[in-house]
Every structure is written in structure tokens, then in C-alpha cells.
Amino acid sequence: MSSLLPEVVRRLAAWCVVALLVTGVAAVGVWLCVVFKTAVTPVLLALLGTALLGPLYRRLVRMRVQRSLAAGLTCAAVLAVVGGATYIVVKALIDTGGQIVDSLKNAAHDLSKHFGAAGTSLDDLASNSKDLLGKFGGTAASGVVSGLSVVGEMIATAVLALLLVFFFLRDSHKAASTLRSLVPAHSGDTVEAMARRAFTAVEGFMRGTTFIALIDAVCITVGLLVLRVPGAWGLGALVFVGAYIPYLGAFLSGAIAILVALADRGLVIALWALGVVLAVQVLEGHVLQPMIQSRTVQMHPAVVMLAITAGASVAGIIGMLLAVPLTAAAFGVVSELRARYAEKASAAPPGPSPGAPSAEAEPS
């Protein structure tokens, strides 16, 4: 037993050193991403877009469409779809945003009669949100430098991300050879497998989340229209956008829908709206996610919430949107390393037992 203690201590020290190195590299990587956020954000958005559009591009290539043309057609298609979806979402929010804010204020007045400070805080939040939206619109319309800089930065980021999506799609067949040229030859297979597993995880997350967000938004919008809740289209748009922030986005958009129903339609309709939201969440959690995202990396909800919190603290709303797919990619890399380590451990020949005679020992 005493002879095994030094070996255990040595392995524990080695693991501690590895953990410190990994933590240090991760901290430096996060710091570099924050410092070069203007350049890193379009790259990450382009990678997410490439993961989402990869199947369409590959189908066009299989149809013998030239790679550059296929990448251009894919970018044009996503530009039309995203532009149309953005127009629908923004128009729905503009048309019904006033109704939603007024309904929230009415709900706040009703809640303040029963809960005091909580309702007053909600009233202040609704009022401030309306004022902030008015100030932002006025700033953008009046051409103030700060407002123009924000809008210009967003447009530049979107354009750069779209151009990077084009190049990532067109040159995707060269990604493996390029990656191998950057690492030592003996580790090329491992690095390529890790990259493929990470990209597969992000690809599955993006496609699955988009499909689930669309189903959630349609179901909740139909339910709210049946219940004749004002601003149903805008609330459905909020549900679709919020679905890209797992758990937190669904909770916030569902809570807003219930409060609007409570303010304008009364307690009974609010309870029905709560039932609709809960039914959609049950459908998502027990049917859609296991069926659609069964091939992606499964993460515990606590890990997802911590990733969202960390992303929000680093890069705000963009960080919240990017946190979960990046965490899925990290889990994919870890699972690939674990699988390769287990394969090597099972392939290694077993060593001799402590009391067994050696092969060179002569029989007595």
C-alpha cells in the first residue's frame, strides 16, 4: 500500500498541472476574445451561420453546382430568409409593442395592489423600457454620432459575418488540410477529429434550435390568438428570438405573454395562457429536444445557465447567444478526447500482475 502512495501523488500532481494549464489557456483565450471583440464576433457568428447553412451548400455541390456559385446562392438565400424574418419580427414588435408595454403597465398596477413593491418595480420597468425605446429611436433618427456608431458597427459586423460565411462555405473542403498544416504531423488525426466533433455539435445545435424556436413560436402564437390576447404576433416573435437563449429566453417571453393576458383578458385567460406556455415547454422538453437534438451533445441545464451567465458577463447579449453553441463545441471536443483515451486504454496490452512470474523466469 505504501508503495502505491507515491504513484498516486505523482498522478494527482500531473492532473493538477494539466488543469492549471487548461484553465490558463482558457483565461487567455477569453481575454483575447474580449480585447479583439470587434474581429472575433463576426468570425463566431460566421461559424454559426456556416454550421446552419452547411446542409444547403452541400446539397447544391452534390447537384454539381460550382462551389463559389453554391456559396453565393446559399448566402443570398440566407440573406433573403434572415432579412424577411427580421422584417416580420421587427414589424410585429413595432405594431404590437405599444400594446404589450401598456398591458405590462396595467398588469403592474394590478400586481401592486396585491404585492406592493414587486408590482411597482414592474411598472417602472415597463415605463423605462418604453422611454428607452423612444430615446433609441430618436437618437437613430436625429443622427447623433453615438447612435450612428452603434448602428454602423452592427451593420459592419453583419456584412463581415456574411462575407466570412461565403468564404467558409466555399473553402470548407480545404478546412481539414489547413488545420493539419498548423499542427504537428503526429497529432493531425486527433486535432481533425476534435474539430469535426466540435463543428458537428454546433451544427446540430443551430439546426435543432432554429426548428424548435419556429415550432414554439407558431404554437404559442396560435394559442394566444385563440385566447384573443393583444399583441399575439409580437409575443410570438419574442418567443422565436428568445428560444436561442435556452431556458432563460423561454421563461422571459412566456412570462411576458402571461402578464399581457392577465392585464387585458383577466385571470382566467391568464391561466389559460399559462397552460399554453407550459404545454409548449413540455412538448419542447419531452418530444422536440430528444427527437431533434438527440445527435448533439447533451448538456445539463445547470451547465447551460452557467454558460449563459458567463457569456452575458463577457459580451452582453451577443455573449448570451454565443455561449451555448460554444459550450456545445467544447463538450464535443471533450467527448472526442475521452473516446480516444478510452480506445487507447482498451487497446494497450495488460501488464503483468504483481505476483505473477515473468516470462523469462525458468520453471523450477
GROMACS .gro file of C-alpha atoms in nm:
model
  364
    1MET     CA    1   0.000   0.000   0.000
    2SER     CA    2   0.280   0.239   0.088
    3SER     CA    3   0.448   0.172  -0.245
    4LEU     CA    4   0.134   0.292  -0.431
    5LEU     CA    5   0.117   0.623  -0.246
    6PRO     CA    6   0.398   0.799  -0.440
    7GLU     CA    7   0.240   0.691  -0.770
    8VAL     CA    8  -0.100   0.831  -0.664
    9VAL     CA    9   0.061   1.158  -0.556
   10ARG     CA   10   0.250   1.182  -0.884
   11ARG     CA   11  -0.064   1.129  -1.092
   12LEU     CA   12  -0.260   1.377  -0.882
   13ALA     CA   13   0.012   1.637  -0.929
   14ALA     CA   14   0.014   1.573  -1.304
   15TRP     CA   15  -0.363   1.620  -1.324
   16CYS     CA   16  -0.337   1.943  -1.123
   17VAL     CA   17  -0.073   2.075  -1.361
   18VAL     CA   18  -0.289   1.985  -1.662
   19ALA     CA   19  -0.593   2.152  -1.503
   20LEU     CA   20  -0.394   2.469  -1.433
   21LEU     CA   21  -0.261   2.478  -1.788
   22VAL     CA   22  -0.608   2.430  -1.938
   23THR     CA   23  -0.750   2.699  -1.710
   24GLY     CA   24  -0.470   2.939  -1.801
   25VAL     CA   25  -0.513   2.880  -2.174
   26ALA     CA   26  -0.891   2.928  -2.143
   27ALA     CA   27  -0.845   3.251  -1.945
   28VAL     CA   28  -0.601   3.388  -2.203
   29GLY     CA   29  -0.838   3.289  -2.482
   30VAL     CA   30  -1.131   3.468  -2.318
   31TRP     CA   31  -0.916   3.776  -2.258
   32LEU     CA   32  -0.806   3.782  -2.623
   33CYS     CA   33  -1.168   3.743  -2.738
   34VAL     CA   34  -1.270   4.040  -2.522
   35VAL     CA   35  -0.981   4.257  -2.642
   36PHE     CA   36  -1.040   4.172  -3.010
   37LYS     CA   37  -1.420   4.151  -2.979
   38THR     CA   38  -1.475   4.352  -3.296
   39ALA     CA   39  -1.288   4.092  -3.501
   40VAL     CA   40  -1.385   3.781  -3.304
   41THR     CA   41  -1.762   3.841  -3.304
   42PRO     CA   42  -1.805   3.827  -3.687
   43VAL     CA   43  -1.592   3.512  -3.701
   44LEU     CA   44  -1.801   3.334  -3.438
   45LEU     CA   45  -2.126   3.448  -3.600
   46ALA     CA   46  -1.993   3.328  -3.936
   47LEU     CA   47  -1.910   2.988  -3.789
   48LEU     CA   48  -2.264   2.958  -3.652
   49GLY     CA   49  -2.403   3.063  -3.990
   50THR     CA   50  -2.181   2.812  -4.167
   51ALA     CA   51  -2.298   2.536  -3.934
   52LEU     CA   52  -2.661   2.626  -4.003
   53LEU     CA   53  -2.623   2.661  -4.382
   54GLY     CA   54  -2.384   2.370  -4.440
   55PRO     CA   55  -2.652   2.118  -4.547
   56LEU     CA   56  -2.794   2.353  -4.812
   57TYR     CA   57  -2.448   2.426  -4.951
   58ARG     CA   58  -2.353   2.057  -4.962
   59ARG     CA   59  -2.676   1.973  -5.141
   60LEU     CA   60  -2.602   2.234  -5.408
   61VAL     CA   61  -2.250   2.095  -5.450
   62ARG     CA   62  -2.390   1.743  -5.491
   63MET     CA   63  -2.610   1.885  -5.765
   64ARG     CA   64  -2.283   1.977  -5.945
   65VAL     CA   65  -2.315   2.350  -5.882
   66GLN     CA   66  -1.976   2.523  -5.884
   67ARG     CA   67  -1.851   2.586  -5.528
   68SER     CA   68  -1.834   2.964  -5.550
   69LEU     CA   69  -2.179   2.982  -5.708
   70ALA     CA   70  -2.319   2.741  -5.449
   71ALA     CA   71  -2.175   2.950  -5.165
   72GLY     CA   72  -2.312   3.269  -5.324
   73LEU     CA   73  -2.659   3.118  -5.370
   74THR     CA   74  -2.656   2.995  -5.009
   75CYS     CA   75  -2.561   3.340  -4.878
   76ALA     CA   76  -2.827   3.500  -5.096
   77ALA     CA   77  -3.086   3.257  -4.964
   78VAL     CA   78  -2.992   3.321  -4.602
   79LEU     CA   79  -2.990   3.695  -4.666
   80ALA     CA   80  -3.344   3.673  -4.803
   81VAL     CA   81  -3.466   3.446  -4.523
   82VAL     CA   82  -3.296   3.636  -4.240
   83GLY     CA   83  -3.396   3.971  -4.388
   84GLY     CA   84  -3.756   3.858  -4.425
   85ALA     CA   85  -3.766   3.708  -4.077
   86THR     CA   86  -3.610   4.021  -3.929
   87TYR     CA   87  -3.865   4.237  -4.106
   88ILE     CA   88  -4.152   4.022  -3.978
   89VAL     CA   89  -4.019   4.020  -3.621
   90VAL     CA   90  -3.944   4.393  -3.612
   91LYS     CA   91  -4.276   4.484  -3.775
   92ALA     CA   92  -4.466   4.263  -3.531
   93LEU     CA   93  -4.285   4.418  -3.236
   94ILE     CA   94  -4.340   4.772  -3.366
   95ASP     CA   95  -4.708   4.713  -3.440
   96THR     CA   96  -4.781   4.546  -3.106
   97GLY     CA   97  -4.501   4.683  -2.888
   98GLY     CA   98  -4.720   4.966  -2.757
   99GLN     CA   99  -4.996   4.722  -2.667
  100ILE     CA  100  -4.750   4.493  -2.489
  101VAL     CA  101  -4.596   4.777  -2.287
  102ASP     CA  102  -4.938   4.919  -2.193
  103SER     CA  103  -5.057   4.573  -2.093
  104LEU     CA  104  -4.748   4.524  -1.878
  105LYS     CA  105  -4.817   4.856  -1.706
  106ASN     CA  106  -5.178   4.753  -1.641
  107ALA     CA  107  -5.057   4.422  -1.503
  108ALA     CA  108  -4.811   4.611  -1.284
  109HIS     CA  109  -5.091   4.825  -1.140
  110ASP     CA  110  -5.295   4.513  -1.066
  111LEU     CA  111  -4.999   4.336  -0.906
  112SER     CA  112  -4.907   4.641  -0.699
  113LYS     CA  113  -5.243   4.617  -0.524
  114HIS     CA  114  -5.155   4.269  -0.402
  115PHE     CA  115  -4.774   4.258  -0.390
  116GLY     CA  116  -4.673   4.619  -0.335
  117ALA     CA  117  -4.311   4.681  -0.432
  118ALA     CA  118  -4.295   4.397  -0.685
  119GLY     CA  119  -4.572   4.549  -0.895
  120THR     CA  120  -4.424   4.897  -0.866
  121SER     CA  121  -4.090   4.766  -0.993
  122LEU     CA  122  -4.261   4.605  -1.291
  123ASP     CA  123  -4.439   4.933  -1.364
  124ASP     CA  124  -4.109   5.120  -1.356
  125LEU     CA  125  -3.951   4.858  -1.583
  126ALA     CA  126  -4.229   4.889  -1.841
  127SER     CA  127  -4.219   5.269  -1.832
  128ASN     CA  128  -3.840   5.280  -1.860
  129SER     CA  129  -3.838   5.031  -2.147
  130LYS     CA  130  -4.080   5.248  -2.338
  131ASP     CA  131  -3.870   5.559  -2.270
  132LEU     CA  132  -3.551   5.378  -2.371
  133LEU     CA  133  -3.704   5.259  -2.695
  134GLY     CA  134  -3.822   5.615  -2.767
  135LYS     CA  135  -3.479   5.758  -2.693
  136PHE     CA  136  -3.308   5.498  -2.909
  137GLY     CA  137  -3.542   5.571  -3.200
  138GLY     CA  138  -3.493   5.944  -3.156
  139THR     CA  139  -3.118   5.904  -3.139
  140ALA     CA  140  -3.106   5.695  -3.455
  141ALA     CA  141  -3.338   5.932  -3.637
  142SER     CA  142  -3.158   6.250  -3.536
  143GLY     CA  143  -2.822   6.115  -3.649
  144VAL     CA  144  -2.637   6.154  -3.320
  145VAL     CA  145  -2.283   6.024  -3.351
  146SER     CA  146  -2.318   5.765  -3.076
  147GLY     CA  147  -2.634   5.621  -3.227
  148LEU     CA  148  -2.484   5.612  -3.573
  149SER     CA  149  -2.171   5.440  -3.444
  150VAL     CA  150  -2.374   5.163  -3.284
  151VAL     CA  151  -2.586   5.112  -3.595
  152GLY     CA  152  -2.278   5.128  -3.817
  153GLU     CA  153  -2.093   4.874  -3.604
  154MET     CA  154  -2.388   4.635  -3.621
  155ILE     CA  155  -2.414   4.669  -3.999
  156ALA     CA  156  -2.037   4.623  -4.042
  157THR     CA  157  -2.043   4.314  -3.821
  158ALA     CA  158  -2.333   4.164  -4.015
  159VAL     CA  159  -2.171   4.234  -4.355
  160LEU     CA  160  -1.835   4.094  -4.244
  161ALA     CA  161  -2.002   3.785  -4.097
  162LEU     CA  162  -2.190   3.726  -4.424
  163LEU     CA  163  -1.869   3.756  -4.628
  164LEU     CA  164  -1.693   3.515  -4.392
  165VAL     CA  165  -1.982   3.270  -4.429
  166PHE     CA  166  -1.929   3.279  -4.806
  167PHE     CA  167  -1.556   3.203  -4.775
  168PHE     CA  168  -1.608   2.941  -4.504
  169LEU     CA  169  -1.861   2.758  -4.720
  170ARG     CA  170  -1.662   2.786  -5.042
  171ASP     CA  171  -1.337   2.664  -4.886
  172SER     CA  172  -1.488   2.415  -4.640
  173HIS     CA  173  -1.331   2.124  -4.831
  174LYS     CA  174  -0.987   2.270  -4.752
  175ALA     CA  175  -1.051   2.306  -4.379
  176ALA     CA  176  -0.908   1.966  -4.281
  177SER     CA  177  -0.584   2.008  -4.477
  178THR     CA  178  -0.540   2.364  -4.349
  179LEU     CA  179  -0.590   2.251  -3.991
  180ARG     CA  180  -0.343   1.966  -4.034
  181SER     CA  181  -0.081   2.207  -4.169
  182LEU     CA  182  -0.100   2.409  -3.844
  183VAL     CA  183  -0.033   2.121  -3.604
  184PRO     CA  184   0.240   1.855  -3.574
  185ALA     CA  185   0.200   1.559  -3.806
  186HIS     CA  186   0.159   1.301  -3.529
  187SER     CA  187  -0.140   1.488  -3.381
  188GLY     CA  188  -0.316   1.571  -3.708
  189ASP     CA  189  -0.574   1.293  -3.683
  190THR     CA  190  -0.665   1.385  -3.326
  191VAL     CA  191  -0.698   1.758  -3.397
  192GLU     CA  192  -0.906   1.696  -3.709
  193ALA     CA  193  -1.138   1.459  -3.520
  194MET     CA  194  -1.178   1.715  -3.239
  195ALA     CA  195  -1.260   1.991  -3.488
  196ARG     CA  196  -1.513   1.774  -3.670
  197ARG     CA  197  -1.682   1.674  -3.344
  198ALA     CA  198  -1.700   2.037  -3.229
  199PHE     CA  199  -1.842   2.157  -3.560
  200THR     CA  200  -2.095   1.871  -3.564
  201ALA     CA  201  -2.213   1.972  -3.216
  202VAL     CA  202  -2.255   2.337  -3.320
  203GLU     CA  203  -2.427   2.234  -3.645
  204GLY     CA  204  -2.675   2.015  -3.461
  205PHE     CA  205  -2.741   2.283  -3.201
  206MET     CA  206  -2.809   2.556  -3.458
  207ARG     CA  207  -3.038   2.349  -3.679
  208GLY     CA  208  -3.224   2.196  -3.386
  209THR     CA  209  -3.266   2.526  -3.202
  210THR     CA  210  -3.395   2.704  -3.514
  211PHE     CA  211  -3.652   2.432  -3.581
  212ILE     CA  212  -3.761   2.419  -3.216
  213ALA     CA  213  -3.784   2.801  -3.199
  214LEU     CA  214  -4.010   2.804  -3.504
  215ILE     CA  215  -4.242   2.537  -3.359
  216ASP     CA  216  -4.256   2.711  -3.019
  217ALA     CA  217  -4.334   3.049  -3.176
  218VAL     CA  218  -4.610   2.908  -3.401
  219CYS     CA  219  -4.774   2.710  -3.119
  220ILE     CA  220  -4.770   2.995  -2.868
  221THR     CA  221  -4.886   3.249  -3.129
  222VAL     CA  222  -5.180   3.027  -3.228
  223GLY     CA  223  -5.270   2.975  -2.863
  224LEU     CA  224  -5.261   3.346  -2.787
  225LEU     CA  225  -5.466   3.425  -3.099
  226VAL     CA  226  -5.729   3.173  -2.992
  227LEU     CA  227  -5.736   3.334  -2.646
  228ARG     CA  228  -5.756   3.678  -2.817
  229VAL     CA  229  -5.456   3.812  -2.626
  230PRO     CA  230  -5.346   4.150  -2.769
  231GLY     CA  231  -5.005   4.162  -2.933
  232ALA     CA  232  -5.002   3.788  -3.007
  233TRP     CA  233  -4.783   3.827  -3.316
  234GLY     CA  234  -4.526   4.035  -3.129
  235LEU     CA  235  -4.525   3.790  -2.839
  236GLY     CA  236  -4.470   3.504  -3.084
  237ALA     CA  237  -4.177   3.693  -3.232
  238LEU     CA  238  -4.030   3.733  -2.884
  239VAL     CA  239  -4.069   3.359  -2.828
  240PHE     CA  240  -3.881   3.283  -3.153
  241VAL     CA  241  -3.592   3.517  -3.072
  242GLY     CA  242  -3.578   3.410  -2.707
  243ALA     CA  243  -3.552   3.041  -2.800
  244TYR     CA  244  -3.188   3.096  -2.899
  245ILE     CA  245  -3.117   3.163  -2.530
  246PRO     CA  246  -3.217   2.828  -2.375
  247TYR     CA  247  -3.435   2.827  -2.061
  248LEU     CA  248  -3.390   3.197  -1.985
  249GLY     CA  249  -3.535   3.321  -2.314
  250ALA     CA  250  -3.836   3.088  -2.294
  251PHE     CA  251  -3.900   3.189  -1.933
  252LEU     CA  252  -3.891   3.564  -2.007
  253SER     CA  253  -4.103   3.551  -2.323
  254GLY     CA  254  -4.356   3.319  -2.158
  255ALA     CA  255  -4.379   3.542  -1.850
  256ILE     CA  256  -4.444   3.849  -2.069
  257ALA     CA  257  -4.720   3.664  -2.257
  258ILE     CA  258  -4.889   3.563  -1.931
  259LEU     CA  259  -4.869   3.914  -1.787
  260VAL     CA  260  -5.019   4.064  -2.103
  261ALA     CA  261  -5.305   3.813  -2.089
  262LEU     CA  262  -5.358   3.892  -1.720
  263ALA     CA  263  -5.377   4.266  -1.783
  264ASP     CA  264  -5.612   4.261  -2.082
  265ARG     CA  265  -5.814   3.941  -2.050
  266GLY     CA  266  -5.830   3.870  -1.680
  267LEU     CA  267  -5.717   3.592  -1.450
  268VAL     CA  268  -5.895   3.307  -1.628
  269ILE     CA  269  -5.742   3.384  -1.969
  270ALA     CA  270  -5.404   3.435  -1.799
  271LEU     CA  271  -5.430   3.085  -1.655
  272TRP     CA  272  -5.515   2.951  -1.999
  273ALA     CA  273  -5.213   3.136  -2.141
  274LEU     CA  274  -5.003   2.981  -1.866
  275GLY     CA  275  -5.135   2.641  -1.971
  276VAL     CA  276  -5.042   2.709  -2.335
  277VAL     CA  277  -4.689   2.816  -2.240
  278LEU     CA  278  -4.640   2.514  -2.011
  279ALA     CA  279  -4.779   2.276  -2.274
  280VAL     CA  280  -4.537   2.411  -2.535
  281GLN     CA  281  -4.247   2.382  -2.291
  282VAL     CA  282  -4.343   2.022  -2.209
  283LEU     CA  283  -4.367   1.946  -2.582
  284GLU     CA  284  -4.024   2.100  -2.634
  285GLY     CA  285  -3.855   1.930  -2.338
  286HIS     CA  286  -4.000   1.580  -2.376
  287VAL     CA  287  -4.062   1.547  -2.751
  288LEU     CA  288  -3.884   1.803  -2.966
  289GLN     CA  289  -3.544   1.822  -2.796
  290PRO     CA  290  -3.497   1.442  -2.756
  291MET     CA  291  -3.612   1.384  -3.115
  292ILE     CA  292  -3.440   1.676  -3.291
  293GLN     CA  293  -3.125   1.722  -3.084
  294SER     CA  294  -3.062   1.358  -2.996
  295ARG     CA  295  -2.741   1.353  -3.205
  296THR     CA  296  -2.591   1.663  -3.049
  297VAL     CA  297  -2.401   1.698  -2.724
  298GLN     CA  298  -2.644   1.687  -2.433
  299MET     CA  299  -2.571   1.940  -2.159
  300HIS     CA  300  -2.714   1.965  -1.810
  301PRO     CA  301  -2.942   2.269  -1.759
  302ALA     CA  302  -2.710   2.397  -1.484
  303VAL     CA  303  -2.420   2.398  -1.730
  304VAL     CA  304  -2.633   2.586  -1.983
  305MET     CA  305  -2.733   2.851  -1.727
  306LEU     CA  306  -2.373   2.899  -1.615
  307ALA     CA  307  -2.262   2.932  -1.977
  308ILE     CA  308  -2.531   3.194  -2.046
  309THR     CA  309  -2.433   3.388  -1.734
  310ALA     CA  310  -2.066   3.380  -1.827
  311GLY     CA  311  -2.141   3.485  -2.185
  312ALA     CA  312  -2.356   3.776  -2.065
  313SER     CA  313  -2.082   3.897  -1.832
  314VAL     CA  314  -1.821   3.883  -2.111
  315ALA     CA  315  -2.010   4.014  -2.415
  316GLY     CA  316  -2.367   4.103  -2.319
  317ILE     CA  317  -2.647   3.981  -2.545
  318ILE     CA  318  -2.405   3.855  -2.811
  319GLY     CA  319  -2.228   3.656  -2.540
  320MET     CA  320  -2.558   3.502  -2.430
  321LEU     CA  321  -2.632   3.394  -2.786
  322LEU     CA  322  -2.284   3.251  -2.847
  323ALA     CA  323  -2.230   3.091  -2.506
  324VAL     CA  324  -2.436   2.774  -2.552
  325PRO     CA  325  -2.310   2.671  -2.902
  326LEU     CA  326  -1.950   2.736  -2.794
  327THR     CA  327  -2.008   2.527  -2.482
  328ALA     CA  328  -2.157   2.253  -2.702
  329ALA     CA  329  -1.842   2.264  -2.915
  330ALA     CA  330  -1.625   2.236  -2.603
  331PHE     CA  331  -1.827   1.936  -2.485
  332GLY     CA  332  -1.784   1.778  -2.827
  333VAL     CA  333  -1.406   1.816  -2.803
  334VAL     CA  334  -1.403   1.668  -2.452
  335SER     CA  335  -1.617   1.371  -2.561
  336GLU     CA  336  -1.385   1.306  -2.856
  337LEU     CA  337  -1.079   1.313  -2.632
  338ARG     CA  338  -1.247   1.082  -2.382
  339ALA     CA  339  -1.341   0.836  -2.656
  340ARG     CA  340  -0.987   0.833  -2.795
  341TYR     CA  341  -0.835   0.792  -2.448
  342ALA     CA  342  -1.070   0.500  -2.372
  343GLU     CA  343  -0.984   0.341  -2.708
  344LYS     CA  344  -0.612   0.365  -2.640
  345ALA     CA  345  -0.654   0.231  -2.287
  346SER     CA  346  -0.852  -0.071  -2.411
  347ALA     CA  347  -0.600  -0.138  -2.690
  348ALA     CA  348  -0.298  -0.130  -2.456
  349PRO     CA  349  -0.175  -0.477  -2.356
  350PRO     CA  350  -0.241  -0.558  -1.990
  351GLY     CA  351   0.064  -0.551  -1.769
  352PRO     CA  352   0.173  -0.847  -1.554
  353SER     CA  353   0.003  -0.887  -1.219
  354PRO     CA  354   0.216  -0.803  -0.913
  355GLY     CA  355   0.261  -1.167  -0.807
  356ALA     CA  356   0.287  -1.329  -1.150
  357PRO     CA  357   0.621  -1.479  -1.265
  358SER     CA  358   0.797  -1.306  -1.552
  359ALA     CA  359   0.815  -1.456  -1.900
  360GLU     CA  360   1.192  -1.505  -1.865
  361ALA     CA  361   1.170  -1.699  -1.538
  362GLU     CA  362   1.285  -2.059  -1.564
  363PRO     CA  363   1.048  -2.322  -1.426
  364SER     CA  364   1.190  -2.487  -1.120
   0.00000   0.00000   0.00000
